C-alpha cells in the first residue's frame, strides 16, 4: 500500500486558466481515488494536437480552469474501492476512452465504443460523483478526457487505464495511448488496405503519419500524403509516403486531383485533420465500387458532412473511428509488446523531449508545425 493512499496529494500541474493563454505551473491538490478509480503518478506525457485544439477552444465548448493532457505513461500510486485488476506500482498508460468490459458495446464483437467510458471532451468531472479530483485553494479544476496528464498526479477511471509491461520505456510507449494507435489503427483495423492497394492520407501530423505507417505495414503500393504544409513532406517519406499533394498547388478540388492520379480514385483514404472539407475530400477521392474512407479528425461542433447521395449509391463507403478501433485495456498492452519485440517503430514519432517546466514550448513547437510528438519529462 502506498504511504500516500487515502490522502490528498499536493503536486505540480500545468493549469490552463483561460483559452489560448500559456499554461501556469501551479501547486494543486489531488484527491484520493473513489470507487473504480485509480490515482497515477505520471512520469512522461506528450502533447497531442487535441490538447491544443481544446485549449484554443475554437468551435468547442470552453471549460476552464482545466488540466489538459491525455497521452502519457505512469505508475499506479493508489486504487479506489472495487479496483481489482490494478495495484500500486503497476506501469500503465491512461487512455482518453475506456473499456468497462460489462456494457453491451464492450461485449459486442462489432463495437469498440464503451457505453460508459467513451470519449467525451465536454465532461470535466469524474463519472463516479460528478466532482473533480483537482483543486487549488478550494477552487475545483476541471479534468480533460478523464486523464489530465499535465499533472504529476492524476485520477482516472480504472477502465481507462491499460496495464503494460513494466520493462517498457514509458518515454517511448506513452505515444501509444493516443495518436500513434489512433492513426495506425484507422488504417490497419478500419481501412484494412490489401497489399498493393493505394491509400491517401489527409493531414501529415503525428496521427496522419501513423496512418501512413499503417499503410506501409499493410503493403500499400502507393501512399499519397495530402497536406497544406509542404514542410511536412520530407519527413513523411520516413513513414512510407510515396507522393505528395498540396491542395493549394491546384485550381481544382483535391479529390479530383487524386482521382486523376489514380485512374478513378484511391482504394482507401484516411482523414486525420478534423477539417470537414478534408473529410468530404477524403470520401470523394476513393474509387467507386470498393473505395473506403475513414474519418479520424475531431470536427468543430457545428460542422456538417455534405456530399451527393450518388457517391454512396456508387458504392463508396465512409467509416469513422475514435481510437483506431483498439480496445484500451485488451489491445494496447499487445501494442507495447510489439514495440518491445522491435515489430513496431515509435522513436521516429518523437521529435522533442522537454522538462515539465518548459511545457509551453511544446505548444509553440506544434503550432509552428515543428513537432510530431513532444514528450514531456515530469521529473527533473
mmCIF file of C-alpha atoms in Angstrom:
data_model
loop_
_atom_site.group_PDB
_atom_site.id
_atom_site.type_symbol
_atom_site.label_atom_id
_atom_site.label_comp_id
_atom_site.label_asym_id
_atom_site.label_seq_id
_atom_site.Cartn_x
_atom_site.Cartn_y
_atom_site.Cartn_z
ATOM 1 C CA UNK A 1 0.000 0.000 0.000
ATOM 2 C CA UNK A 2 1.305 3.447 -0.926
ATOM 3 C CA UNK A 3 2.170 5.719 2.004
ATOM 4 C CA UNK A 4 0.023 8.420 0.415
ATOM 5 C CA UNK A 5 -3.012 6.197 -0.216
ATOM 6 C CA UNK A 6 -6.222 7.775 1.002
ATOM 7 C CA UNK A 7 -4.606 11.172 1.418
ATOM 8 C CA UNK A 8 -4.796 14.359 -0.609
ATOM 9 C CA UNK A 9 -1.564 14.829 -2.566
ATOM 10 C CA UNK A 10 -0.106 18.234 -3.337
ATOM 11 C CA UNK A 11 1.813 18.320 -6.598
ATOM 12 C CA UNK A 12 2.680 20.455 -9.592
ATOM 13 C CA UNK A 13 0.290 20.693 -12.526
ATOM 14 C CA UNK A 14 0.158 22.817 -15.680
ATOM 15 C CA UNK A 15 -3.174 24.596 -15.399
ATOM 16 C CA UNK A 16 -4.978 26.278 -18.286
ATOM 17 C CA UNK A 17 -6.840 29.184 -16.686
ATOM 18 C CA UNK A 18 -8.086 30.667 -19.949
ATOM 19 C CA UNK A 19 -8.476 29.583 -23.559
ATOM 20 C CA UNK A 20 -5.336 30.094 -25.605
ATOM 21 C CA UNK A 21 -3.282 31.514 -22.721
ATOM 22 C CA UNK A 22 0.007 29.912 -21.585
ATOM 23 C CA UNK A 23 -0.329 27.130 -19.029
ATOM 24 C CA UNK A 24 0.726 28.016 -15.493
ATOM 25 C CA UNK A 25 2.660 25.571 -13.312
ATOM 26 C CA UNK A 26 0.702 25.568 -10.054
ATOM 27 C CA UNK A 27 0.661 23.552 -6.853
ATOM 28 C CA UNK A 28 -2.673 21.738 -6.849
ATOM 29 C CA UNK A 29 -4.383 19.250 -4.604
ATOM 30 C CA UNK A 30 -5.265 15.824 -5.979
ATOM 31 C CA UNK A 31 -7.922 13.951 -4.014
ATOM 32 C CA UNK A 32 -7.754 10.190 -3.408
ATOM 33 C CA UNK A 33 -9.400 7.868 -5.952
ATOM 34 C CA UNK A 34 -13.018 6.945 -5.352
ATOM 35 C CA UNK A 35 -14.815 3.730 -6.330
ATOM 36 C CA UNK A 36 -13.463 2.232 -9.584
ATOM 37 C CA UNK A 37 -10.800 4.942 -9.837
ATOM 38 C CA UNK A 38 -7.018 4.929 -9.641
ATOM 39 C CA UNK A 39 -4.542 7.661 -8.826
ATOM 40 C CA UNK A 40 -1.488 7.696 -11.057
ATOM 41 C CA UNK A 41 1.958 9.190 -10.804
ATOM 42 C CA UNK A 42 2.679 10.491 -14.296
ATOM 43 C CA UNK A 43 6.299 10.092 -15.397
ATOM 44 C CA UNK A 44 6.045 11.100 -19.056
ATOM 45 C CA UNK A 45 3.309 12.801 -21.030
ATOM 46 C CA UNK A 46 3.099 14.069 -24.592
ATOM 47 C CA UNK A 47 1.340 16.930 -26.307
ATOM 48 C CA UNK A 48 -1.327 15.860 -28.802
ATOM 49 C CA UNK A 49 -2.998 18.200 -31.260
ATOM 50 C CA UNK A 50 -6.296 17.538 -29.479
ATOM 51 C CA UNK A 51 -4.865 19.201 -26.366
ATOM 52 C CA UNK A 52 -4.064 22.297 -28.425
ATOM 53 C CA UNK A 53 -7.450 22.201 -30.152
ATOM 54 C CA UNK A 54 -9.468 22.197 -26.940
ATOM 55 C CA UNK A 55 -7.053 24.599 -25.235
ATOM 56 C CA UNK A 56 -7.758 27.086 -28.014
ATOM 57 C CA UNK A 57 -11.492 26.306 -27.590
ATOM 58 C CA UNK A 58 -12.244 27.217 -31.197
ATOM 59 C CA UNK A 59 -15.547 25.646 -32.185
ATOM 60 C CA UNK A 60 -15.776 23.723 -28.912
ATOM 61 C CA UNK A 61 -17.350 24.283 -25.509
ATOM 62 C CA UNK A 62 -14.843 26.222 -23.348
ATOM 63 C CA UNK A 63 -14.273 24.720 -19.908
ATOM 64 C CA UNK A 64 -11.712 26.379 -17.627
ATOM 65 C CA UNK A 65 -9.685 26.199 -15.444
ATOM 66 C CA UNK A 66 -8.621 22.825 -16.756
ATOM 67 C CA UNK A 67 -5.689 20.433 -16.713
ATOM 68 C CA UNK A 68 -5.090 19.095 -20.203
ATOM 69 C CA UNK A 69 -3.037 16.079 -21.326
ATOM 70 C CA UNK A 70 -4.176 12.606 -22.341
ATOM 71 C CA UNK A 71 -1.157 10.832 -23.841
ATOM 72 C CA UNK A 72 1.061 9.566 -21.054
ATOM 73 C CA UNK A 73 2.743 6.807 -19.112
ATOM 74 C CA UNK A 74 2.969 6.391 -15.367
ATOM 75 C CA UNK A 75 2.711 4.217 -12.280
ATOM 76 C CA UNK A 76 -0.324 3.414 -10.141
ATOM 77 C CA UNK A 77 0.013 5.226 -6.793
ATOM 78 C CA UNK A 78 -3.231 4.004 -5.179
ATOM 79 C CA UNK A 79 -6.545 2.430 -6.120
ATOM 80 C CA UNK A 80 -10.121 3.061 -5.047
ATOM 81 C CA UNK A 81 -12.716 0.621 -3.842
ATOM 82 C CA UNK A 82 -13.699 -2.062 -6.332
ATOM 83 C CA UNK A 83 -10.486 -1.924 -8.397
ATOM 84 C CA UNK A 84 -9.156 -5.466 -8.743
ATOM 85 C CA UNK A 85 -7.088 -5.528 -11.953
ATOM 86 C CA UNK A 86 -4.647 -2.784 -10.949
ATOM 87 C CA UNK A 87 -2.435 -2.308 -7.893
ATOM 88 C CA UNK A 88 0.097 0.247 -6.667
ATOM 89 C CA UNK A 89 3.334 0.004 -8.607
ATOM 90 C CA UNK A 90 1.783 -1.189 -11.887
ATOM 91 C CA UNK A 91 3.106 0.533 -15.011
ATOM 92 C CA UNK A 92 0.221 1.894 -17.043
ATOM 93 C CA UNK A 93 -0.946 4.042 -19.927
ATOM 94 C CA UNK A 94 -4.005 6.207 -19.179
ATOM 95 C CA UNK A 95 -6.265 6.453 -22.231
ATOM 96 C CA UNK A 96 -8.883 9.024 -23.231
ATOM 97 C CA UNK A 97 -11.501 6.386 -23.951
ATOM 98 C CA UNK A 98 -12.273 3.313 -21.901
ATOM 99 C CA UNK A 99 -13.352 -0.285 -21.709
ATOM 100 C CA UNK A 100 -15.593 -1.287 -18.828
ATOM 101 C CA UNK A 101 -15.910 -4.864 -20.194
ATOM 102 C CA UNK A 102 -19.516 -5.024 -18.969
ATOM 103 C CA UNK A 103 -21.689 -2.873 -21.276
ATOM 104 C CA UNK A 104 -23.323 -4.096 -24.480
ATOM 105 C CA UNK A 105 -20.650 -2.352 -26.581
ATOM 106 C CA UNK A 106 -17.761 -3.951 -24.711
ATOM 107 C CA UNK A 107 -19.455 -7.343 -25.033
ATOM 108 C CA UNK A 108 -20.109 -6.872 -28.753
ATOM 109 C CA UNK A 109 -17.652 -8.068 -31.362
ATOM 110 C CA UNK A 110 -18.870 -5.230 -33.606
ATOM 111 C CA UNK A 111 -18.056 -2.232 -31.402
ATOM 112 C CA UNK A 112 -15.062 -0.695 -29.685
ATOM 113 C CA UNK A 113 -17.011 2.148 -28.065
ATOM 114 C CA UNK A 114 -17.611 1.599 -24.391
ATOM 115 C CA UNK A 115 -21.090 2.792 -23.467
ATOM 116 C CA UNK A 116 -19.890 4.116 -20.102
ATOM 117 C CA UNK A 117 -16.359 5.341 -20.725
ATOM 118 C CA UNK A 118 -16.302 6.526 -24.307
ATOM 119 C CA UNK A 119 -14.576 9.721 -25.434
ATOM 120 C CA UNK A 120 -16.308 12.830 -24.053
ATOM 121 C CA UNK A 121 -14.480 16.133 -24.416
ATOM 122 C CA UNK A 122 -17.229 18.147 -22.696
ATOM 123 C CA UNK A 123 -17.026 16.280 -19.386
ATOM 124 C CA UNK A 124 -14.773 17.969 -16.866
ATOM 125 C CA UNK A 125 -15.551 15.825 -13.829
ATOM 126 C CA UNK A 126 -15.372 12.207 -12.713
ATOM 127 C CA UNK A 127 -18.252 9.865 -13.512
ATOM 128 C CA UNK A 128 -18.480 8.433 -10.016
ATOM 129 C CA UNK A 129 -19.803 11.542 -8.276
ATOM 130 C CA UNK A 130 -19.807 14.377 -10.795
ATOM 131 C CA UNK A 131 -16.948 16.125 -8.974
ATOM 132 C CA UNK A 132 -13.355 16.923 -9.863
ATOM 133 C CA UNK A 133 -10.355 15.430 -8.077
ATOM 134 C CA UNK A 134 -8.260 18.560 -8.689
ATOM 135 C CA UNK A 135 -8.457 21.809 -6.769
ATOM 136 C CA UNK A 136 -6.401 24.851 -5.807
ATOM 137 C CA UNK A 137 -7.244 26.831 -2.705
ATOM 138 C CA UNK A 138 -10.657 25.210 -2.691
ATOM 139 C CA UNK A 139 -11.418 26.038 -6.344
ATOM 140 C CA UNK A 140 -12.215 22.975 -8.487
ATOM 141 C CA UNK A 141 -10.099 22.466 -11.601
ATOM 142 C CA UNK A 142 -11.703 20.548 -14.444
ATOM 143 C CA UNK A 143 -10.472 17.285 -15.909
ATOM 144 C CA UNK A 144 -9.827 16.671 -19.610
ATOM 145 C CA UNK A 145 -10.839 13.436 -21.330
ATOM 146 C CA UNK A 146 -10.773 11.657 -17.985
ATOM 147 C CA UNK A 147 -6.971 11.702 -17.909
ATOM 148 C CA UNK A 148 -5.487 15.198 -17.256
ATOM 149 C CA UNK A 149 -1.888 14.066 -17.535
ATOM 150 C CA UNK A 150 -0.281 17.531 -17.395
ATOM 151 C CA UNK A 151 -0.077 16.927 -13.658
ATOM 152 C CA UNK A 152 2.438 14.974 -11.582
ATOM 153 C CA UNK A 153 -0.506 13.014 -10.173
ATOM 154 C CA UNK A 154 -3.909 12.432 -11.719
ATOM 155 C CA UNK A 155 -7.020 10.342 -11.128
ATOM 156 C CA UNK A 156 -8.656 8.214 -13.833
ATOM 157 C CA UNK A 157 -11.365 5.600 -14.068
ATOM 158 C CA UNK A 158 -9.793 2.140 -13.865
ATOM 159 C CA UNK A 159 -11.476 1.237 -17.147
ATOM 160 C CA UNK A 160 -9.396 3.916 -18.892
ATOM 161 C CA UNK A 161 -6.035 2.558 -17.738
ATOM 162 C CA UNK A 162 -4.056 -0.102 -19.592
ATOM 163 C CA UNK A 163 -1.581 -2.160 -17.549
ATOM 164 C CA UNK A 164 1.608 -2.742 -19.537
ATOM 165 C CA UNK A 165 4.965 -4.492 -19.361
ATOM 166 C CA UNK A 166 6.991 -2.789 -16.590
ATOM 167 C CA UNK A 167 10.131 -3.116 -18.717
ATOM 168 C CA UNK A 168 8.685 -0.910 -21.464
ATOM 169 C CA UNK A 169 10.233 2.602 -21.607
ATOM 170 C CA UNK A 170 7.414 4.961 -20.702
ATOM 171 C CA UNK A 171 9.029 7.861 -22.556
ATOM 172 C CA UNK A 172 8.518 5.903 -25.792
ATOM 173 C CA UNK A 173 5.366 3.833 -25.356
ATOM 174 C CA UNK A 174 3.370 6.748 -23.912
ATOM 175 C CA UNK A 175 2.626 7.815 -27.501
ATOM 176 C CA UNK A 176 0.589 4.623 -27.943
ATOM 177 C CA UNK A 177 -2.060 5.989 -25.587
ATOM 178 C CA UNK A 178 -3.494 8.240 -28.285
ATOM 179 C CA UNK A 179 -2.037 9.467 -31.569
ATOM 180 C CA UNK A 180 0.019 6.577 -32.891
ATOM 181 C CA UNK A 181 -2.612 3.967 -32.037
ATOM 182 C CA UNK A 182 -5.400 6.132 -33.444
ATOM 183 C CA UNK A 183 -3.737 6.709 -36.806
ATOM 184 C CA UNK A 184 -2.224 3.276 -37.236
ATOM 185 C CA UNK A 185 -5.419 1.563 -36.141
ATOM 186 C CA UNK A 186 -7.502 3.677 -38.520
ATOM 187 C CA UNK A 187 -5.543 2.148 -41.378
ATOM 188 C CA UNK A 188 -4.880 -1.386 -40.131
ATOM 189 C CA UNK A 189 -8.164 -2.033 -38.288
ATOM 190 C CA UNK A 190 -10.704 0.080 -40.176
ATOM 191 C CA UNK A 191 -9.493 0.886 -43.700
ATOM 192 C CA UNK A 192 -7.739 -2.501 -43.970
ATOM 193 C CA UNK A 193 -5.967 -1.922 -47.286
ATOM 194 C CA UNK A 194 -4.892 -5.032 -49.106
ATOM 195 C CA UNK A 195 -1.332 -5.478 -50.261
ATOM 196 C CA UNK A 196 -0.746 -3.488 -53.448
ATOM 197 C CA UNK A 197 -3.674 -1.093 -52.975
ATOM 198 C CA UNK A 198 -3.440 2.704 -52.975
ATOM 199 C CA UNK A 199 -4.011 4.850 -49.893
ATOM 200 C CA UNK A 200 -4.406 8.614 -49.478
ATOM 201 C CA UNK A 201 -3.851 10.188 -46.056
ATOM 202 C CA UNK A 202 -5.113 13.691 -45.345
ATOM 203 C CA UNK A 203 -3.033 15.516 -42.750
ATOM 204 C CA UNK A 204 0.613 14.646 -42.063
ATOM 205 C CA UNK A 205 0.842 15.362 -38.360
ATOM 206 C CA UNK A 206 1.584 12.545 -35.931
ATOM 207 C CA UNK A 207 -1.805 10.837 -36.354
ATOM 208 C CA UNK A 208 -1.651 11.103 -40.132
ATOM 209 C CA UNK A 209 1.892 9.769 -40.275
ATOM 210 C CA UNK A 210 0.824 6.882 -38.052
ATOM 211 C CA UNK A 211 -1.897 6.177 -40.620
ATOM 212 C CA UNK A 212 0.781 6.276 -43.339
ATOM 213 C CA UNK A 213 2.927 3.890 -41.302
ATOM 214 C CA UNK A 214 -0.055 1.548 -41.060
ATOM 215 C CA UNK A 215 -0.465 1.684 -44.833
ATOM 216 C CA UNK A 216 3.228 0.903 -45.269
ATOM 217 C CA UNK A 217 2.946 -2.042 -42.895
ATOM 218 C CA UNK A 218 -0.069 -3.313 -44.850
ATOM 219 C CA UNK A 219 1.916 -3.284 -48.100
ATOM 220 C CA UNK A 220 0.221 -0.390 -49.907
ATOM 221 C CA UNK A 221 1.769 0.208 -53.324
ATOM 222 C CA UNK A 222 1.202 3.972 -53.271
ATOM 223 C CA UNK A 223 0.717 6.205 -50.240
ATOM 224 C CA UNK A 224 -0.355 9.716 -51.162
ATOM 225 C CA UNK A 225 0.136 12.314 -48.446
ATOM 226 C CA UNK A 226 -2.127 15.364 -48.546
ATOM 227 C CA UNK A 227 -1.229 18.464 -46.548
ATOM 228 C CA UNK A 228 -1.257 22.255 -46.814
ATOM 229 C CA UNK A 229 2.237 22.464 -45.298
ATOM 230 C CA UNK A 230 4.931 21.406 -47.799
ATOM 231 C CA UNK A 231 7.467 21.409 -44.974
ATOM 232 C CA UNK A 232 5.981 18.128 -43.785
ATOM 233 C CA UNK A 233 6.638 16.225 -46.988
ATOM 234 C CA UNK A 234 10.292 15.259 -46.481
ATOM 235 C CA UNK A 235 9.618 13.839 -43.013
ATOM 236 C CA UNK A 236 6.647 11.861 -44.343
ATOM 237 C CA UNK A 237 8.935 9.832 -46.600
ATOM 238 C CA UNK A 238 10.204 8.061 -43.484
ATOM 239 C CA UNK A 239 6.659 6.799 -42.904
ATOM 240 C CA UNK A 240 6.170 5.280 -46.349
ATOM 241 C CA UNK A 241 4.651 8.215 -48.229
ATOM 242 C CA UNK A 242 5.428 7.917 -51.930
ATOM 243 C CA UNK A 243 3.684 11.004 -53.347
ATOM 244 C CA UNK A 244 2.555 14.369 -52.034
ATOM 245 C CA UNK A 245 -0.337 16.653 -52.868
ATOM 246 C CA UNK A 246 -0.739 20.191 -51.597
ATOM 247 C CA UNK A 247 -4.310 21.341 -52.358
ATOM 248 C CA UNK A 248 -3.059 24.941 -52.631
ATOM 249 C CA UNK A 249 -0.998 23.972 -55.693
ATOM 250 C CA UNK A 250 -4.088 23.138 -57.751
ATOM 251 C CA UNK A 251 -7.011 25.065 -59.199
ATOM 252 C CA UNK A 252 -9.364 22.103 -58.894
ATOM 253 C CA UNK A 253 -10.701 20.153 -55.885
ATOM 254 C CA UNK A 254 -8.052 17.898 -54.360
ATOM 255 C CA UNK A 255 -10.350 14.878 -54.696
ATOM 256 C CA UNK A 256 -10.362 15.439 -58.447
ATOM 257 C CA UNK A 257 -6.578 15.720 -58.489
ATOM 258 C CA UNK A 258 -6.229 12.415 -56.654
ATOM 259 C CA UNK A 259 -8.807 10.685 -58.852
ATOM 260 C CA UNK A 260 -6.851 11.737 -61.948
ATOM 261 C CA UNK A 261 -3.608 10.469 -60.378
ATOM 262 C CA UNK A 262 -5.081 7.052 -59.594
ATOM 263 C CA UNK A 263 -7.322 6.110 -62.515
ATOM 264 C CA UNK A 264 -10.579 6.974 -60.793
ATOM 265 C CA UNK A 265 -9.636 7.167 -57.125
ATOM 266 C CA UNK A 266 -7.652 5.532 -54.358
ATOM 267 C CA UNK A 267 -8.709 2.261 -52.759
ATOM 268 C CA UNK A 268 -8.585 3.708 -49.231
ATOM 269 C CA UNK A 269 -8.409 7.192 -47.726
ATOM 270 C CA UNK A 270 -7.789 8.200 -44.121
ATOM 271 C CA UNK A 271 -8.632 11.728 -42.919
ATOM 272 C CA UNK A 272 -6.619 12.993 -39.923
ATOM 273 C CA UNK A 273 -7.212 16.750 -39.831
ATOM 274 C CA UNK A 274 -10.613 17.452 -38.252
ATOM 275 C CA UNK A 275 -11.497 19.698 -41.201
ATOM 276 C CA UNK A 276 -14.913 18.826 -42.575
ATOM 277 C CA UNK A 277 -13.727 19.913 -46.046
ATOM 278 C CA UNK A 278 -10.911 17.364 -45.801
ATOM 279 C CA UNK A 279 -13.407 14.731 -44.656
ATOM 280 C CA UNK A 280 -15.517 15.341 -47.749
ATOM 281 C CA UNK A 281 -12.449 15.304 -49.993
ATOM 282 C CA UNK A 282 -11.229 12.045 -48.463
ATOM 283 C CA UNK A 283 -14.570 10.382 -49.124
ATOM 284 C CA UNK A 284 -14.942 11.736 -52.645
ATOM 285 C CA UNK A 285 -11.405 10.730 -53.675
ATOM 286 C CA UNK A 286 -11.953 6.991 -53.172
ATOM 287 C CA UNK A 287 -12.803 4.741 -56.116
ATOM 288 C CA UNK A 288 -16.394 3.818 -56.816
ATOM 289 C CA UNK A 289 -17.336 0.191 -56.307
ATOM 290 C CA UNK A 290 -14.950 -0.561 -53.446
ATOM 291 C CA UNK A 291 -13.428 2.659 -52.131
ATOM 292 C CA UNK A 292 -13.463 3.235 -48.364
ATOM 293 C CA UNK A 293 -12.715 6.438 -46.457
ATOM 294 C CA UNK A 294 -12.044 6.539 -42.720
ATOM 295 C CA UNK A 295 -12.614 9.738 -40.719
ATOM 296 C CA UNK A 296 -10.352 10.259 -37.701
ATOM 297 C CA UNK A 297 -10.103 14.010 -37.029
ATOM 298 C CA UNK A 298 -12.384 15.678 -34.476
ATOM 299 C CA UNK A 299 -14.596 18.317 -36.166
ATOM 300 C CA UNK A 300 -15.999 21.511 -34.703
ATOM 301 C CA UNK A 301 -19.394 21.049 -33.079
ATOM 302 C CA UNK A 302 -21.300 22.910 -35.835
ATOM 303 C CA UNK A 303 -19.612 21.220 -38.811
ATOM 304 C CA UNK A 304 -21.661 19.217 -41.301
ATOM 305 C CA UNK A 305 -20.558 16.489 -43.708
ATOM 306 C CA UNK A 306 -22.183 17.102 -47.087
ATOM 307 C CA UNK A 307 -21.806 15.055 -50.244
ATOM 308 C CA UNK A 308 -24.066 13.975 -53.070
ATOM 309 C CA UNK A 309 -26.045 10.779 -52.314
ATOM 310 C CA UNK A 310 -24.847 9.275 -55.602
ATOM 311 C CA UNK A 311 -21.418 8.887 -54.028
ATOM 312 C CA UNK A 312 -22.973 6.321 -51.700
ATOM 313 C CA UNK A 313 -25.108 4.712 -54.391
ATOM 314 C CA UNK A 314 -21.940 4.236 -56.431
ATOM 315 C CA UNK A 315 -20.700 2.004 -53.611
ATOM 316 C CA UNK A 316 -18.252 4.242 -51.849
ATOM 317 C CA UNK A 317 -18.125 3.720 -48.085
ATOM 318 C CA UNK A 318 -17.261 6.061 -45.224
ATOM 319 C CA UNK A 319 -16.489 4.986 -41.662
ATOM 320 C CA UNK A 320 -15.299 6.717 -38.520
ATOM 321 C CA UNK A 321 -13.085 5.694 -35.630
ATOM 322 C CA UNK A 322 -12.236 7.175 -32.237
ATOM 323 C CA UNK A 323 -9.164 5.197 -31.180
ATOM 324 C CA UNK A 324 -8.301 3.213 -34.272
ATOM 325 C CA UNK A 325 -10.778 0.509 -33.197
ATOM 326 C CA UNK A 326 -8.462 -0.557 -30.397
ATOM 327 C CA UNK A 327 -9.882 -1.556 -27.028
ATOM 328 C CA UNK A 328 -7.701 0.209 -24.467
ATOM 329 C CA UNK A 329 -7.299 -2.488 -21.821
ATOM 330 C CA UNK A 330 -7.475 -5.512 -24.124
ATOM 331 C CA UNK A 331 -5.405 -4.343 -27.098
ATOM 332 C CA UNK A 332 -2.882 -1.692 -26.063
ATOM 333 C CA UNK A 333 -0.686 -3.975 -23.910
ATOM 334 C CA UNK A 334 -0.113 -6.082 -27.028
ATOM 335 C CA UNK A 335 0.924 -2.971 -28.994
ATOM 336 C CA UNK A 336 3.502 -2.276 -26.305
ATOM 337 C CA UNK A 337 4.822 -5.823 -26.692
ATOM 338 C CA UNK A 338 5.182 -5.271 -30.443
ATOM 339 C CA UNK A 339 7.403 -2.304 -29.687
ATOM 340 C CA UNK A 340 9.419 -4.341 -27.204
ATOM 341 C CA UNK A 341 9.859 -7.057 -29.850
ATOM 342 C CA UNK A 342 11.029 -4.460 -32.419
ATOM 343 C CA UNK A 343 7.964 -5.087 -34.562
ATOM 344 C CA UNK A 344 6.713 -1.518 -34.171
ATOM 345 C CA UNK A 345 8.640 1.733 -34.589
ATOM 346 C CA UNK A 346 7.812 4.533 -32.162
ATOM 347 C CA UNK A 347 11.023 6.512 -31.766
ATOM 348 C CA UNK A 348 10.634 8.292 -35.105
ATOM 349 C CA UNK A 349 7.373 9.859 -33.935
ATOM 350 C CA UNK A 350 9.128 11.613 -31.038
ATOM 351 C CA UNK A 351 10.792 14.841 -32.122
ATOM 352 C CA UNK A 352 11.358 16.615 -28.798
ATOM 353 C CA UNK A 353 11.931 15.754 -25.130
ATOM 354 C CA UNK A 354 11.369 18.676 -22.769
ATOM 355 C CA UNK A 355 11.159 19.136 -18.992
ATOM 356 C CA UNK A 356 7.782 19.811 -17.415
ATOM 357 C CA UNK A 357 8.849 23.352 -16.539
ATOM 358 C CA UNK A 358 9.031 24.137 -20.269
ATOM 359 C CA UNK A 359 5.697 22.640 -21.254
ATOM 360 C CA UNK A 360 4.573 25.807 -23.039
ATOM 361 C CA UNK A 361 7.398 25.328 -25.548
ATOM 362 C CA UNK A 362 5.680 22.179 -26.771
ATOM 363 C CA UNK A 363 2.618 24.221 -27.735
ATOM 364 C CA UNK A 364 4.839 26.589 -29.699
ATOM 365 C CA UNK A 365 6.524 23.696 -31.497
ATOM 366 C CA UNK A 366 3.198 22.190 -32.503
ATOM 367 C CA UNK A 367 1.579 25.458 -33.560
ATOM 368 C CA UNK A 368 4.603 26.175 -35.775
ATOM 369 C CA UNK A 369 4.444 22.688 -37.280
ATOM 370 C CA UNK A 370 7.903 21.817 -35.956
ATOM 371 C CA UNK A 371 6.976 18.714 -33.955
ATOM 372 C CA UNK A 372 5.254 15.363 -34.214
ATOM 373 C CA UNK A 373 5.269 14.331 -30.586
ATOM 374 C CA UNK A 374 6.864 16.395 -27.838
ATOM 375 C CA UNK A 375 7.379 14.112 -24.859
ATOM 376 C CA UNK A 376 7.411 15.929 -21.522
ATOM 377 C CA UNK A 377 9.516 14.593 -18.654
ATOM 378 C CA UNK A 378 7.579 15.164 -15.439
ATOM 379 C CA UNK A 379 10.506 14.729 -13.045
ATOM 380 C CA UNK A 380 13.771 16.660 -13.014
#
